[in-house]
Short mmCIF file of C-alpha atoms in Angstrom, two decimals:
data_model
loop_
_atom_site.label_atom_id
_atom_site.label_comp_id
_atom_site.label_asym_id
_atom_site.label_seq_id
_atom_site.Cartn_x
_atom_site.Cartn_y
_atom_site.Cartn_z
CA UNK T 1 18.53 -13.53 30.41
CA UNK T 2 22.23 -13.79 31.50
CA UNK T 3 24.30 -10.70 32.54
CA UNK T 4 25.97 -10.37 29.13
CA UNK T 5 22.67 -10.96 27.00
CA UNK T 6 21.48 -8.48 29.10
CA UNK T 7 24.67 -5.72 28.52
CA UNK T 8 24.57 -6.53 24.72
CA UNK T 9 20.83 -5.65 24.23
CA UNK T 10 21.10 -2.61 26.49
CA UNK T 11 24.00 -1.59 24.17
CA UNK T 12 22.68 -2.44 20.65
CA UNK T 13 18.71 -2.43 21.51
CA UNK T 14 16.32 -4.78 20.56
CA UNK T 15 15.79 -4.03 17.29
CA UNK T 16 18.98 -5.77 15.77
CA UNK T 17 17.31 -9.04 17.35
CA UNK T 18 14.10 -8.39 15.81
CA UNK T 19 15.76 -8.19 12.44
CA UNK T 20 17.96 -10.83 12.77
CA UNK T 21 14.68 -13.18 13.55
CA UNK T 22 12.74 -11.74 10.86
CA UNK T 23 15.01 -12.46 7.97
CA UNK T 24 15.52 -16.31 9.40
CA UNK T 25 11.85 -16.48 9.93
CA UNK T 26 11.14 -14.70 6.13
CA UNK T 27 13.69 -17.30 4.40
CA UNK T 28 12.03 -20.09 5.36
CA UNK T 29 8.54 -18.82 5.07
CA UNK T 30 9.12 -17.88 1.70
CA UNK T 31 10.07 -21.42 0.61
CA UNK T 32 6.93 -23.01 2.04
CA UNK T 33 4.72 -20.45 1.47
CA UNK T 34 5.96 -19.88 -2.49
CA UNK T 35 6.53 -15.99 -2.58
CA UNK T 36 7.91 -17.33 -5.55
CA UNK T 37 8.56 -14.65 -7.13
CA UNK T 38 10.77 -16.34 -9.74
CA UNK T 39 8.75 -14.72 -12.55
CA UNK T 40 8.98 -11.16 -11.07
CA UNK T 41 12.48 -11.63 -10.88
CA UNK T 42 13.54 -12.91 -13.80
CA UNK T 43 11.05 -10.02 -15.35
CA UNK T 44 13.23 -7.50 -13.41
CA UNK T 45 16.55 -9.21 -14.70
CA UNK T 46 15.78 -9.48 -18.16
CA UNK T 47 14.54 -6.25 -18.22
CA UNK T 48 17.92 -4.93 -16.93
CA UNK T 49 19.69 -6.53 -19.37
CA UNK T 50 17.58 -5.28 -22.09
CA UNK T 51 17.54 -1.55 -21.12
CA UNK T 52 21.01 -1.77 -20.95
CA UNK T 53 20.83 -1.37 -24.95
CA UNK T 54 17.55 -0.27 -25.83
CA UNK T 55 14.91 1.85 -24.05
CA UNK T 56 11.99 -0.14 -23.47
CA UNK T 57 8.18 0.73 -21.80
CA UNK T 58 7.97 -1.06 -18.24
CA UNK T 59 4.40 -1.46 -19.49
CA UNK T 60 4.70 -3.23 -22.74
CA UNK T 61 6.84 -6.02 -21.39
CA UNK T 62 5.08 -9.36 -20.27
CA UNK T 63 6.65 -12.23 -18.63
CA UNK T 64 4.34 -15.39 -18.22
CA UNK T 65 5.34 -19.02 -16.62
CA UNK T 66 3.08 -22.03 -17.88
CA UNK T 67 3.46 -24.58 -15.54
CA UNK T 68 2.93 -28.08 -17.42
CA UNK T 69 3.36 -31.77 -15.80
CA UNK T 70 6.41 -32.65 -18.31
CA UNK T 71 7.46 -29.69 -19.46
CA UNK T 72 6.87 -25.39 -17.99
CA UNK T 73 7.46 -23.24 -20.52
CA UNK T 74 8.70 -19.33 -19.81
CA UNK T 75 6.94 -16.42 -22.19
CA UNK T 76 9.02 -13.14 -22.46
CA UNK T 77 6.93 -10.83 -24.52
CA UNK T 78 8.60 -7.52 -25.39
CA UNK T 79 7.63 -4.79 -27.37
CA UNK T 80 10.11 -2.51 -28.92
CA UNK T 81 9.47 1.15 -30.45
CA UNK T 82 10.40 0.82 -34.00
CA UNK T 83 13.33 3.23 -34.00
CA UNK T 84 15.06 1.48 -31.49
CA UNK T 85 14.77 -1.91 -33.00
CA UNK T 86 16.55 -0.23 -35.69
CA UNK T 87 19.55 1.09 -33.71
CA UNK T 88 19.54 -2.43 -31.93
CA UNK T 89 19.67 -3.99 -35.48
CA UNK T 90 22.52 -2.00 -36.77
CA UNK T 91 24.63 -1.77 -33.20
CA UNK K 1 -6.25 6.62 -17.88
CA UNK K 2 -7.45 5.43 -14.45
CA UNK K 3 -5.34 4.37 -12.04
CA UNK K 4 -6.38 1.16 -9.40
CA UNK K 5 -4.55 1.73 -5.94
CA UNK K 6 -5.02 -1.01 -3.32
CA UNK K 7 -3.96 -0.27 0.11
CA UNK K 8 -3.18 -3.52 1.91
CA UNK K 9 -1.09 -5.07 4.86
CA UNK K 10 -2.29 -8.68 5.86
CA UNK K 11 -2.15 -7.37 9.36
CA UNK K 12 -4.67 -5.23 11.20
CA UNK K 13 -4.84 -1.68 12.91
CA UNK K 14 -1.27 -0.76 11.23
CA UNK K 15 -3.10 2.56 9.12
CA UNK K 16 -4.68 0.93 5.95
CA UNK K 17 -7.64 3.08 6.29
CA UNK K 18 -5.65 6.18 7.66
CA UNK K 19 -3.91 5.91 4.64
CA UNK K 20 -6.56 5.39 2.34
CA UNK K 21 -8.60 8.31 3.54
CA UNK K 22 -5.23 10.57 3.77
CA UNK K 23 -4.24 9.73 0.52
CA UNK K 24 -7.60 10.13 -1.53
CA UNK K 25 -8.03 13.36 0.09
CA UNK K 26 -4.58 14.59 -0.75
CA UNK K 27 -5.21 13.35 -4.54
CA UNK K 28 -8.58 15.13 -4.61
CA UNK K 29 -6.80 18.08 -3.32
CA UNK K 30 -4.79 18.16 -6.46
CA UNK K 31 -7.52 18.47 -8.53
CA UNK K 32 -7.57 14.87 -9.42
CA UNK K 33 -11.30 12.99 -9.55
CA UNK K 34 -11.05 10.36 -6.73
CA UNK K 35 -12.96 7.64 -5.14
CA UNK K 36 -12.07 5.43 -2.12
CA UNK K 37 -14.11 2.20 -2.03
CA UNK K 38 -14.11 0.19 1.37
CA UNK K 39 -13.56 -3.38 0.80
CA UNK K 40 -14.02 -4.29 4.48
CA UNK K 41 -17.39 -6.22 4.31
CA UNK K 42 -18.76 -6.69 7.57
CA UNK K 43 -16.35 -4.14 9.36
CA UNK K 44 -16.80 -1.19 7.50
CA UNK K 45 -14.83 2.09 9.13
CA UNK K 46 -13.66 3.99 5.87
CA UNK K 47 -17.19 5.87 6.21
CA UNK K 48 -16.08 6.72 9.99
CA UNK K 49 -12.83 7.95 9.26
CA UNK K 50 -13.91 10.02 6.31
CA UNK K 51 -16.63 11.86 8.31
CA UNK K 52 -19.56 10.37 5.94
CA UNK K 53 -21.09 7.57 8.20
CA UNK K 54 -24.42 9.22 8.68
CA UNK K 55 -24.69 9.47 4.54
CA UNK K 56 -24.76 6.20 3.83
CA UNK K 57 -27.48 4.73 1.52
CA UNK K 58 -26.35 2.03 -0.60
CA UNK K 59 -22.97 0.21 -0.49
CA UNK K 60 -20.97 -1.91 -2.51
CA UNK K 61 -22.43 -5.04 -1.93
CA UNK K 62 -25.53 -3.19 -3.54
CA UNK K 63 -24.18 -2.07 -6.28
CA UNK K 64 -21.95 -5.60 -6.91
CA UNK K 65 -25.35 -7.78 -6.95
CA UNK K 66 -27.35 -4.80 -9.27
CA UNK K 67 -29.82 -3.70 -6.48
CA UNK K 68 -28.39 -0.08 -6.96
CA UNK K 69 -26.72 2.03 -9.53
CA UNK K 70 -22.90 2.94 -8.88
CA UNK K 71 -23.97 7.07 -8.72
CA UNK K 72 -26.45 5.74 -5.86
CA UNK K 73 -24.28 4.59 -3.84
CA UNK K 74 -21.44 7.16 -4.55
CA UNK K 75 -21.05 9.70 -1.65
CA UNK K 76 -19.75 12.93 -2.61
CA UNK K 77 -17.21 14.45 0.14
CA UNK K 78 -18.66 17.91 1.54
CA UNK K 79 -15.27 19.41 2.00
CA UNK K 80 -13.97 18.52 -1.58
CA UNK K 81 -15.91 17.88 -4.52
CA UNK K 82 -13.50 15.81 -6.61
CA UNK K 83 -13.49 13.17 -3.60
CA UNK K 84 -16.00 10.23 -3.54
CA UNK K 85 -16.46 7.19 -1.31
CA UNK K 86 -18.18 3.83 -2.06
CA UNK K 87 -18.77 2.48 1.21
CA UNK K 88 -18.93 -1.46 1.96
CA UNK K 89 -21.94 -3.14 3.54
CA UNK K 90 -22.14 -3.74 7.71
CA UNK K 91 -24.43 -6.08 7.75
CA UNK K 92 -23.91 -8.64 4.45
CA UNK K 93 -21.02 -11.21 4.78
CA UNK K 94 -17.92 -10.91 2.31
CA UNK K 95 -19.00 -13.96 0.71
CA UNK K 96 -21.82 -11.55 -1.10
CA UNK K 97 -19.01 -10.03 -3.04
CA UNK K 98 -18.47 -11.73 -6.64
CA UNK K 99 -15.95 -11.75 -9.28
CA UNK K 100 -17.59 -10.78 -11.92
CA UNK K 101 -19.48 -8.12 -9.49
CA UNK K 102 -16.16 -6.96 -8.52
CA UNK K 103 -14.52 -6.61 -12.20
CA UNK K 104 -18.03 -4.50 -13.38
CA UNK K 105 -17.69 -2.39 -10.24
CA UNK K 106 -13.93 -1.06 -11.07
CA UNK K 107 -14.33 -0.76 -14.70
CA UNK K 108 -17.09 1.59 -14.30
CA UNK K 109 -15.10 3.29 -11.47
CA UNK K 110 -12.23 3.61 -13.97
CA UNK K 111 -14.22 5.43 -16.38
CA UNK K 112 -15.54 7.66 -13.89
CA UNK K 113 -12.50 8.80 -11.77
CA UNK K 114 -8.85 9.22 -12.05
CA UNK K 115 -7.56 7.30 -9.63
CA UNK K 116 -9.69 4.44 -7.22
CA UNK K 117 -8.02 3.65 -4.23
CA UNK K 118 -9.32 0.43 -2.94
CA UNK K 119 -9.36 -0.20 0.98
CA UNK K 120 -8.28 -3.88 1.98
CA UNK K 121 -9.83 -5.75 4.75
CA UNK K 122 -7.11 -7.35 7.19
CA UNK K 123 -5.93 -10.99 6.34
CA UNK K 124 -5.27 -13.05 2.98
CA UNK K 125 -8.50 -14.52 2.43
CA UNK K 126 -11.21 -13.51 -0.05
CA UNK K 127 -12.06 -9.95 0.84
CA UNK K 128 -8.24 -8.85 0.92
CA UNK K 129 -7.32 -10.73 -2.56
CA UNK K 130 -10.72 -9.20 -4.12
CA UNK K 131 -9.46 -5.68 -3.26
CA UNK K 132 -6.17 -6.46 -4.95
CA UNK K 133 -7.50 -8.15 -7.96
CA UNK K 134 -8.09 -5.14 -10.30
CA UNK K 135 -5.10 -3.07 -8.98
CA UNK K 136 -2.20 -1.33 -10.66
CA UNK K 137 -0.55 0.26 -8.19
CA UNK K 138 0.05 -1.68 -4.52
CA UNK K 139 0.49 0.04 -1.40
CA UNK K 140 1.37 -2.04 1.47
CA UNK K 141 0.73 -0.04 4.91
CA UNK K 142 3.81 -1.77 7.41
CA UNK K 143 4.55 -0.64 10.99
CA UNK K 144 8.08 -1.17 12.24
CA UNK K 145 7.48 -4.24 14.34
CA UNK K 146 7.96 -8.01 13.36
CA UNK K 147 4.40 -9.34 13.05
CA UNK K 148 3.46 -6.42 10.56
CA UNK K 149 6.69 -6.81 8.43
CA UNK K 150 5.87 -10.57 8.67
CA UNK K 151 2.49 -10.53 7.14
CA UNK K 152 3.69 -7.54 4.38
CA UNK K 153 6.01 -10.00 2.95
CA UNK K 154 2.84 -12.67 2.84
CA UNK K 155 1.04 -10.01 1.22
CA UNK K 156 3.68 -9.19 -1.22
CA UNK K 157 3.35 -12.95 -2.36
CA UNK K 158 -0.11 -12.65 -2.95
CA UNK K 159 0.36 -9.71 -5.22
CA UNK K 160 2.74 -11.33 -7.24
CA UNK K 161 0.65 -14.50 -7.38
CA UNK K 162 -3.17 -13.58 -7.34
CA UNK K 163 -3.75 -10.02 -8.98
CA UNK K 164 -4.83 -9.71 -12.55
CA UNK K 165 -1.56 -8.36 -13.44
CA UNK K 166 0.52 -11.17 -11.98
CA UNK K 167 -1.76 -13.37 -13.94
CA UNK K 168 -1.42 -11.97 -17.11
CA UNK K 169 2.50 -11.15 -16.80
CA UNK K 170 2.57 -7.93 -16.23
CA UNK K 171 4.05 -5.54 -13.75
CA UNK K 172 2.19 -4.56 -10.74
CA UNK K 173 3.74 -1.42 -9.18
CA UNK K 174 4.59 -2.38 -5.13
CA UNK K 175 5.17 0.41 -2.74
CA UNK K 176 5.89 0.52 1.10
CA UNK K 177 4.11 3.06 3.57
CA UNK K 178 5.95 2.49 6.58
CA UNK K 179 3.27 3.96 9.51
CA UNK K 180 3.51 5.20 13.36
CA UNK K 181 7.53 5.22 12.83
CA UNK K 182 9.48 6.93 15.59
CA UNK K 183 13.07 8.16 14.41
CA UNK K 184 14.35 8.33 17.97
CA UNK K 185 13.70 4.87 19.08
CA UNK K 186 14.86 3.49 15.75
CA UNK K 187 17.77 5.59 16.34
CA UNK K 188 18.45 4.03 19.85
CA UNK K 189 17.90 0.66 18.70
CA UNK K 190 14.44 0.07 20.05
CA UNK K 191 12.47 0.30 16.51
CA UNK K 192 13.25 -1.73 13.34
CA UNK K 193 14.95 0.99 10.99
CA UNK K 194 13.32 2.28 7.96
CA UNK K 195 16.55 0.49 6.25
CA UNK K 196 15.95 -2.88 8.05
CA UNK K 197 12.29 -3.01 6.79
CA UNK K 198 13.24 -2.48 3.18
CA UNK K 199 15.99 -4.88 3.17
CA UNK K 200 13.46 -7.43 4.42
CA UNK K 201 10.58 -6.52 2.40
CA UNK K 202 12.46 -5.16 -1.16
CA UNK K 203 10.12 -3.21 -2.06
CA UNK K 204 10.65 0.55 -2.82
CA UNK K 205 9.54 3.00 -0.33
CA UNK K 206 6.89 5.62 -0.76
CA UNK K 207 6.73 7.35 2.15
CA UNK K 208 7.40 7.33 6.10
CA UNK K 209 4.44 8.66 8.27
CA UNK K 210 5.73 9.55 11.55
CA UNK K 211 3.56 8.52 15.23
CA UNK K 212 2.03 11.80 15.62
CA UNK K 213 -1.04 12.86 17.85
CA UNK K 214 -2.63 14.01 14.64
CA UNK K 215 -3.82 10.84 13.24
CA UNK K 216 -6.43 10.20 16.31
CA UNK K 217 -7.22 13.97 16.32
CA UNK K 218 -8.00 13.40 12.49
CA UNK K 219 -10.00 10.18 12.99
CA UNK K 220 -12.08 11.74 16.32
CA UNK K 221 -13.29 14.56 13.93
CA UNK K 222 -14.29 12.11 10.78
CA UNK K 223 -11.81 14.08 8.39
CA UNK K 224 -8.60 12.81 6.78
CA UNK K 225 -5.37 13.94 8.50
CA UNK K 226 -4.63 15.44 5.16
CA UNK K 227 -7.45 18.06 5.08
CA UNK K 228 -7.30 18.04 9.42
CA UNK K 229 -3.99 19.04 9.58
CA UNK K 230 -2.33 19.70 6.07
CA UNK K 231 1.07 21.02 8.09
CA UNK K 232 1.35 18.14 10.33
CA UNK K 233 4.08 15.85 9.88
CA UNK K 234 1.81 12.87 9.10
CA UNK K 235 -0.28 14.95 6.39
CA UNK K 236 3.11 16.79 4.87
CA UNK K 237 4.40 12.86 4.42
CA UNK K 238 0.93 11.57 2.65
CA UNK K 239 1.24 14.57 0.53
CA UNK K 240 4.78 13.68 -0.68
CA UNK K 241 3.56 10.05 -1.47
CA UNK K 242 1.26 11.65 -3.24
CA UNK K 243 3.40 13.68 -5.36
CA UNK K 244 5.73 10.72 -5.80
CA UNK K 245 2.62 8.57 -7.06
CA UNK K 246 1.80 11.35 -9.59
CA UNK K 247 5.57 10.83 -11.21
CA UNK K 248 7.29 13.48 -9.34
CA UNK K 249 10.53 12.79 -8.10
CA UNK K 250 10.72 14.11 -4.30
CA UNK K 251 13.35 13.88 -2.10
CA UNK K 252 12.68 11.50 0.90
CA UNK K 253 12.22 12.91 4.24
CA UNK K 254 10.48 12.02 7.43
CA UNK K 255 8.86 15.27 8.36
CA UNK K 256 9.00 15.82 11.91
CA UNK K 257 6.27 18.47 14.12
CA UNK K 258 7.36 21.56 14.33
CA UNK K 259 7.87 22.19 18.00
CA UNK K 260 8.20 25.33 20.53
CA UNK K 261 11.42 25.55 21.94
CA UNK K 262 9.97 24.48 25.33
CA UNK K 263 8.14 21.74 23.92
CA UNK K 264 11.80 20.46 22.52
CA UNK K 265 13.32 20.53 25.35
CA UNK K 266 10.56 18.69 27.33
CA UNK K 267 10.71 15.84 24.61
CA UNK K 268 13.99 15.54 24.82
CA UNK K 269 14.39 15.28 28.56
CA UNK K 270 11.47 12.97 28.25
CA UNK K 271 13.01 9.97 25.84
#
């Protein structure tokens, strides 16, 4: 360890190093092991868009991904409450 | 309707069993019926932390395999009659747990209790995936330390792919409990900060449990910290977590021990 890095560690502490190492490592591991929360990400973002206009029950939303050889399909199934549907249709 | 929680982490020794016992007892104290289930087959410890190690007759494997009824295996807590324990087997092997058997037992528990809290074994293998399989809510226990954060990231990946809810495209609530946190060391840059861990794992925070002597004292006595020292900092943090799980909005704080002036002076000097 040279003097410069020693000084920087003693000033900033070791936690920022831990944080940087983790960020680099996990970015790599998430692609390797597929923390492919693509479905989870899509779910949250689709929900956010719809929630701008309609109050929806988080429990009544299903997002599924079927991976086939030639085609993959994304299924989004959202149950809307009746009165809100009417409001959406008239809006 | 009953809620099933899995307490999981990937890495061992971060506080899953302590957290399971503390949350279970704190929930039971609010009058809700709770069953804590030990999924760590072969290395059971929840019985010991709950102080029920001498009362185990039948276990999860016996019930899964149909050798005992659920009611025969459940151990009612001596301090709180709303709290029960379903112990793991100490002698059998985790392969004795079948998918169908676990599904049936969780189904039966859902009918009997308001909350079912599954204490997951460490690792990412069968025992851990079976413990999370039927969960509605996952509590990921993490220490502010690189290997624990990395393993939690892997576990979050599994929660998003191997659980029943994930497979059906339904929402699985995920929460983080950060344990053994030392605000002083984090402030001095010696420990990852709460924000660092949250930014890396990107799941919502349920509680921050400060490092405390009370956790070991409670485990020595076989009493969940929320029962043994309800006014201690970790117990107050767990009690807040329970209120959040029940849907209340509680401001996030890191409780600290109430110390005498002399005690404060001494710690400051030592730090």
